[in-house]
Short mmCIF file of C-alpha atoms in Angstrom, two decimals:
data_model
loop_
_atom_site.label_atom_id
_atom_site.label_comp_id
_atom_site.label_asym_id
_atom_site.label_seq_id
_atom_site.Cartn_x
_atom_site.Cartn_y
_atom_site.Cartn_z
CA GLY A 41 160.90 184.30 -79.41
CA LYS A 42 161.41 182.68 -76.02
CA GLY A 43 161.96 178.99 -75.14
CA GLU A 44 162.17 177.00 -72.26
CA GLY A 45 161.97 173.29 -73.85
CA ASN A 46 164.24 171.16 -75.77
CA ILE A 47 164.87 172.12 -79.48
CA ILE A 48 166.08 168.82 -81.34
CA ASP A 49 167.18 168.46 -84.52
CA SER A 50 166.12 171.80 -85.80
CA SER A 51 167.04 174.15 -88.46
CA ALA A 52 166.13 177.98 -89.40
CA ASP A 53 167.18 180.18 -92.67
CA VAL A 54 166.39 183.61 -91.57
CA GLU A 55 166.79 187.43 -91.99
CA LEU A 56 165.84 189.19 -88.95
CA ASN A 57 165.63 192.76 -87.58
CA GLY A 58 165.08 193.52 -84.18
CA ARG A 59 166.55 195.04 -81.04
CA PHE A 60 167.07 193.01 -78.22
CA LYS A 61 167.38 189.33 -77.65
CA ILE A 62 167.81 188.06 -81.16
CA GLY A 63 168.65 184.66 -82.59
CA GLY A 64 168.72 182.88 -85.71
CA LEU A 65 166.91 179.72 -84.00
CA ALA A 66 165.58 181.45 -80.88
CA GLY A 67 165.75 185.02 -79.31
CA GLN A 68 166.12 183.77 -75.55
CA HIS A 69 166.68 179.90 -74.49
CA ARG A 70 166.23 179.18 -70.71
CA LYS A 71 166.99 175.77 -68.93
CA GLY A 72 166.19 173.65 -71.93
CA LYS A 73 168.67 171.62 -74.29
CA ILE A 74 169.18 172.39 -77.65
CA SER A 75 171.04 169.58 -79.62
CA ASN A 76 171.75 168.80 -83.54
CA SER A 77 170.52 172.21 -84.77
CA SER A 78 171.48 174.89 -86.83
CA ALA A 79 170.47 178.59 -88.11
CA ASP A 80 171.73 180.44 -91.37
CA CYS A 81 170.78 183.94 -90.44
CA ILE A 82 171.32 187.55 -91.38
CA ILE A 83 170.90 189.91 -88.54
CA ASN A 84 170.90 193.47 -89.09
CA ASN A 85 171.62 196.61 -86.74
CA ALA A 86 170.38 194.88 -83.66
CA GLU A 87 171.33 196.22 -80.25
CA ARG A 88 171.99 193.85 -77.40
CA ASN A 89 172.19 189.98 -76.62
CA ILE A 90 172.24 188.85 -80.36
CA GLY A 91 173.64 185.67 -81.47
CA GLY A 92 173.64 183.68 -84.83
CA LEU A 93 171.82 180.68 -83.08
CA ILE A 94 170.56 182.10 -79.53
CA GLY A 95 170.40 185.65 -78.59
CA TRP A 96 170.53 184.73 -74.72
CA ASN A 97 171.14 181.37 -73.33
CA ILE A 98 170.02 181.20 -69.51
CA GLU A 99 171.15 177.89 -67.70
CA GLY A 100 170.25 175.98 -71.09
CA GLU A 101 172.38 173.39 -72.62
CA ILE A 102 173.44 173.62 -76.45
CA ILE A 103 175.23 170.75 -78.01
CA HIS A 104 176.64 169.82 -81.48
CA SER A 105 174.72 172.75 -83.07
CA THR A 106 175.91 175.42 -85.33
CA ALA A 107 175.37 178.84 -87.22
CA GLN A 108 176.49 180.76 -89.93
CA GLY A 109 175.95 184.10 -91.59
CA THR A 110 176.56 187.93 -90.85
CA ILE A 111 175.22 189.95 -87.62
CA THR A 112 175.64 193.54 -87.02
CA GLY A 113 174.49 195.52 -83.58
CA GLU A 114 175.49 197.15 -80.85
CA ARG A 115 176.72 195.04 -77.75
CA ASN A 116 176.94 191.58 -76.39
CA ILE A 117 176.98 189.69 -80.03
CA GLY A 118 178.34 186.33 -80.69
CA GLY A 119 178.46 184.25 -83.89
CA LEU A 120 176.78 181.40 -81.88
CA VAL A 121 174.95 183.12 -78.96
CA GLY A 122 175.06 186.65 -77.66
CA THR A 123 175.22 186.00 -73.77
CA ASN A 124 175.60 182.58 -72.26
CA THR A 125 174.20 182.88 -68.45
CA GLU A 126 175.31 179.92 -66.49
CA GLY A 127 174.94 178.07 -69.64
CA THR A 128 176.65 174.98 -71.12
CA ILE A 129 177.59 174.90 -74.73
CA ARG A 130 179.79 171.79 -76.10
CA GLY A 131 180.68 170.59 -79.67
CA SER A 132 179.23 173.51 -81.26
CA ASN A 133 180.54 176.31 -83.67
CA ALA A 134 179.81 179.46 -85.39
CA HIS A 135 180.79 180.46 -88.79
CA THR A 136 179.98 183.94 -88.92
CA ASP A 137 181.18 187.43 -89.78
CA VAL A 138 180.31 189.61 -86.68
CA ALA A 139 180.11 193.26 -86.14
CA GLY A 140 179.02 195.93 -83.83
CA GLY A 141 179.83 198.59 -80.99
CA ARG A 142 181.47 196.57 -78.06
CA SER A 143 181.46 193.00 -76.75
CA ILE A 144 181.62 191.26 -79.83
CA GLY A 145 182.75 187.61 -80.05
CA GLY A 146 183.56 185.13 -82.96
CA LEU A 147 181.37 182.38 -80.96
CA ILE A 148 180.09 184.11 -77.78
CA GLY A 149 179.50 187.65 -76.80
CA GLY A 150 179.44 187.30 -72.99
CA ASN A 151 180.07 184.04 -71.08
CA SER A 152 179.06 184.50 -67.29
CA ASP A 153 180.13 183.16 -64.25
CA ASP A 154 179.18 179.42 -63.86
CA SER A 155 179.21 179.04 -67.94
CA LEU A 156 181.14 176.45 -69.57
CA LEU A 157 182.27 176.47 -73.50
CA GLU A 158 183.78 172.90 -74.35
CA GLU A 159 184.89 171.74 -77.57
CA THR A 160 183.85 174.67 -79.46
CA PHE A 161 185.22 176.81 -82.54
CA SER A 162 184.75 179.91 -84.20
CA THR A 163 185.40 181.33 -88.06
CA GLY A 164 184.98 184.19 -89.54
CA LEU A 165 185.71 188.06 -88.96
CA VAL A 166 185.00 189.90 -85.76
CA GLN A 167 184.91 193.81 -86.02
CA SER A 168 184.12 196.08 -83.12
CA LYS A 169 184.25 200.22 -83.05
CA GLY A 170 184.55 199.97 -79.28
CA SER A 171 185.94 197.85 -76.54
CA GLY A 172 186.29 194.26 -75.32
CA SER A 173 186.15 191.65 -78.72
CA GLY A 174 187.58 188.40 -79.02
CA GLY A 175 187.96 185.81 -81.62
CA LEU A 176 185.98 183.06 -79.45
CA VAL A 177 184.52 185.23 -76.54
CA ALA A 178 184.37 189.02 -76.12
CA TYR A 179 184.45 188.65 -72.21
CA ASN A 180 184.78 185.17 -70.13
CA ASP A 181 184.08 185.07 -66.45
CA GLY A 182 183.40 181.44 -66.78
CA THR A 183 185.23 178.21 -68.27
CA ILE A 184 186.67 177.65 -71.69
CA GLN A 185 188.31 174.69 -72.61
CA LYS A 186 189.30 172.46 -75.71
CA SER A 187 188.24 175.31 -77.85
CA TYR A 188 190.02 177.02 -80.66
CA THR A 189 189.14 180.14 -83.19
CA THR A 190 190.17 181.25 -86.60
CA SER A 191 188.54 184.28 -86.27
CA ASN A 192 190.21 187.61 -87.22
CA VAL A 193 189.74 190.37 -84.70
CA ASP A 194 189.77 194.05 -85.63
CA CYS A 195 188.77 196.48 -82.28
CA LYS A 196 189.82 199.61 -80.94
CA LYS A 197 190.66 198.48 -77.32
CA ILE A 198 191.00 195.49 -75.14
CA VAL A 199 191.12 192.88 -77.94
CA GLY A 200 192.63 189.52 -77.91
CA GLY A 201 193.26 186.50 -80.15
CA LEU A 202 190.72 184.07 -78.16
CA ALA A 203 189.03 186.51 -75.38
CA GLY A 204 188.86 190.42 -75.17
CA ASN A 205 188.37 190.40 -71.22
CA ASN A 206 189.01 187.10 -69.17
CA LYS A 207 188.27 186.81 -65.51
CA GLY A 208 187.45 183.56 -65.71
CA GLU A 209 189.46 180.18 -66.74
CA ILE A 210 190.62 179.47 -70.22
CA THR A 211 192.45 176.10 -70.78
CA ASP A 212 193.33 173.65 -73.82
CA CYS A 213 192.55 176.41 -76.45
CA TYR A 214 194.22 177.82 -79.42
CA ALA A 215 193.83 180.70 -81.71
CA ILE A 216 195.15 181.09 -85.58
CA ASN A 217 193.92 184.61 -86.50
CA THR A 218 195.06 188.30 -86.92
CA VAL A 219 194.19 190.41 -84.17
CA SER A 220 194.34 194.30 -84.65
CA GLY A 221 193.63 196.98 -82.12
CA VAL A 222 195.09 200.23 -80.58
CA ASP A 223 195.03 199.68 -76.61
CA SER A 224 195.09 196.52 -74.44
CA VAL A 225 195.80 194.21 -77.67
CA GLY A 226 196.85 190.45 -76.76
CA GLY A 227 197.53 187.45 -79.15
CA ILE A 228 195.55 185.37 -76.34
CA VAL A 229 193.58 187.88 -74.19
CA GLY A 230 193.48 191.82 -74.34
CA TYR A 231 192.99 192.18 -70.78
CA ASN A 232 193.31 189.18 -68.14
CA GLU A 233 192.65 188.88 -64.17
CA GLY A 234 191.57 185.23 -64.74
CA LYS A 235 193.33 181.63 -65.17
CA LEU A 236 195.39 181.22 -68.31
CA LEU A 237 196.81 177.20 -68.80
CA ASN A 238 198.14 175.60 -71.89
CA LEU A 239 197.24 177.85 -74.70
CA TYR A 240 198.52 178.75 -77.90
CA ARG A 241 198.25 181.26 -80.83
CA VAL A 242 199.72 181.42 -84.41
CA ASP A 243 199.63 184.94 -86.02
CA THR A 244 198.47 184.51 -89.56
CA LYS A 245 200.10 187.38 -90.55
CA SER A 246 204.02 186.15 -90.29
CA SER A 247 203.29 182.28 -90.23
CA ASN A 248 202.95 179.46 -92.80
CA ILE A 249 199.54 178.13 -91.66
CA THR A 250 198.98 174.78 -92.70
CA LYS A 251 196.06 172.36 -92.07
CA SER A 252 198.75 169.86 -90.82
CA LEU A 253 199.60 172.37 -88.06
CA ARG A 254 195.73 173.12 -87.36
CA ASP A 255 195.28 169.26 -86.86
CA ARG A 256 198.70 169.13 -84.54
CA LEU A 257 197.50 171.80 -82.68
CA LEU A 258 194.20 170.37 -82.29
CA LEU A 259 195.19 166.95 -81.69
CA TYR A 260 197.69 168.36 -78.94
CA ILE A 261 195.48 170.22 -76.92
CA THR A 262 192.36 167.45 -76.84
CA LYS A 263 194.35 164.05 -76.72
CA LYS A 264 197.97 165.26 -75.50
CA ASN A 265 199.27 162.66 -77.63
CA TYR A 266 202.65 164.74 -78.71
CA GLU A 267 205.24 166.42 -76.47
CA THR A 268 205.51 170.37 -77.66
CA GLU A 269 208.56 169.85 -79.27
CA ASP A 270 207.27 167.38 -81.75
CA VAL A 271 204.22 169.28 -82.66
CA PHE A 272 206.11 172.22 -84.03
CA THR A 273 208.84 171.00 -86.30
CA ASN A 274 208.66 173.70 -89.09
CA SER A 275 210.35 176.77 -87.93
CA GLY A 276 208.10 178.74 -90.29
CA GLU A 277 204.98 177.51 -88.69
CA THR A 278 206.65 178.84 -85.29
CA SER A 279 207.98 181.82 -86.30
CA ALA A 280 204.71 183.73 -84.53
CA LEU A 281 203.89 180.79 -82.15
CA TYR A 282 202.71 182.15 -78.62
CA VAL A 283 202.57 179.48 -75.83
CA ILE A 284 201.51 179.64 -72.26
CA LYS A 285 202.80 176.31 -70.87
CA ARG A 286 200.33 174.23 -68.62
CA SER A 287 201.11 174.95 -64.89
CA GLU A 288 203.06 172.38 -62.75
CA ASP A 289 201.10 172.68 -59.83
#
């Protein structure tokens, strides 16, 4: 259903069928705060604005919350939130397998103008039969920072390791995953008209991925305690590392 209040320390374990605005915890959330909450969900053959936790977050805040499960639908589908409209999501994550037609993201389907993702991550699998999908978000018009994904992505076109389509700003993020597609395929973004700063990607098809590398990436991005050359010392680990360095401006 719809909610405009706060949801605190709540959980759901559900299997859902429906068409629009479907979420493991709430279908639509407006202006309130969700914190320390979770959903374990199976969502079958839905259509639009579908998320493991929230289907459509409108001007709401989601902090320290998580979703896991499997989701299938048509468009604007995310492992945590289907569509994030002028909302803020911090310290939250999704461990989901998400499949659909287009605009499919491991964490968020669509992140709109004036929306923020910070210290978030996703794991799992993203599969799309159409266009515009990404390991973390399908399309981003807002701001994403200090986030990462290990969700593998398979999409026909406009597909990226972090984002399928970016018109916003993505900074201090990384992807450790595989990306497959036919047209407009990128290790970090599939199609970009926005701002990209300090981004990293390791292709798991050709690199020896260790927990140590993952930990070093996260520490470097979030705390800047290392110089870049000190982070990556194993040539096997760096064989498929793509870096967009921070701007000197």
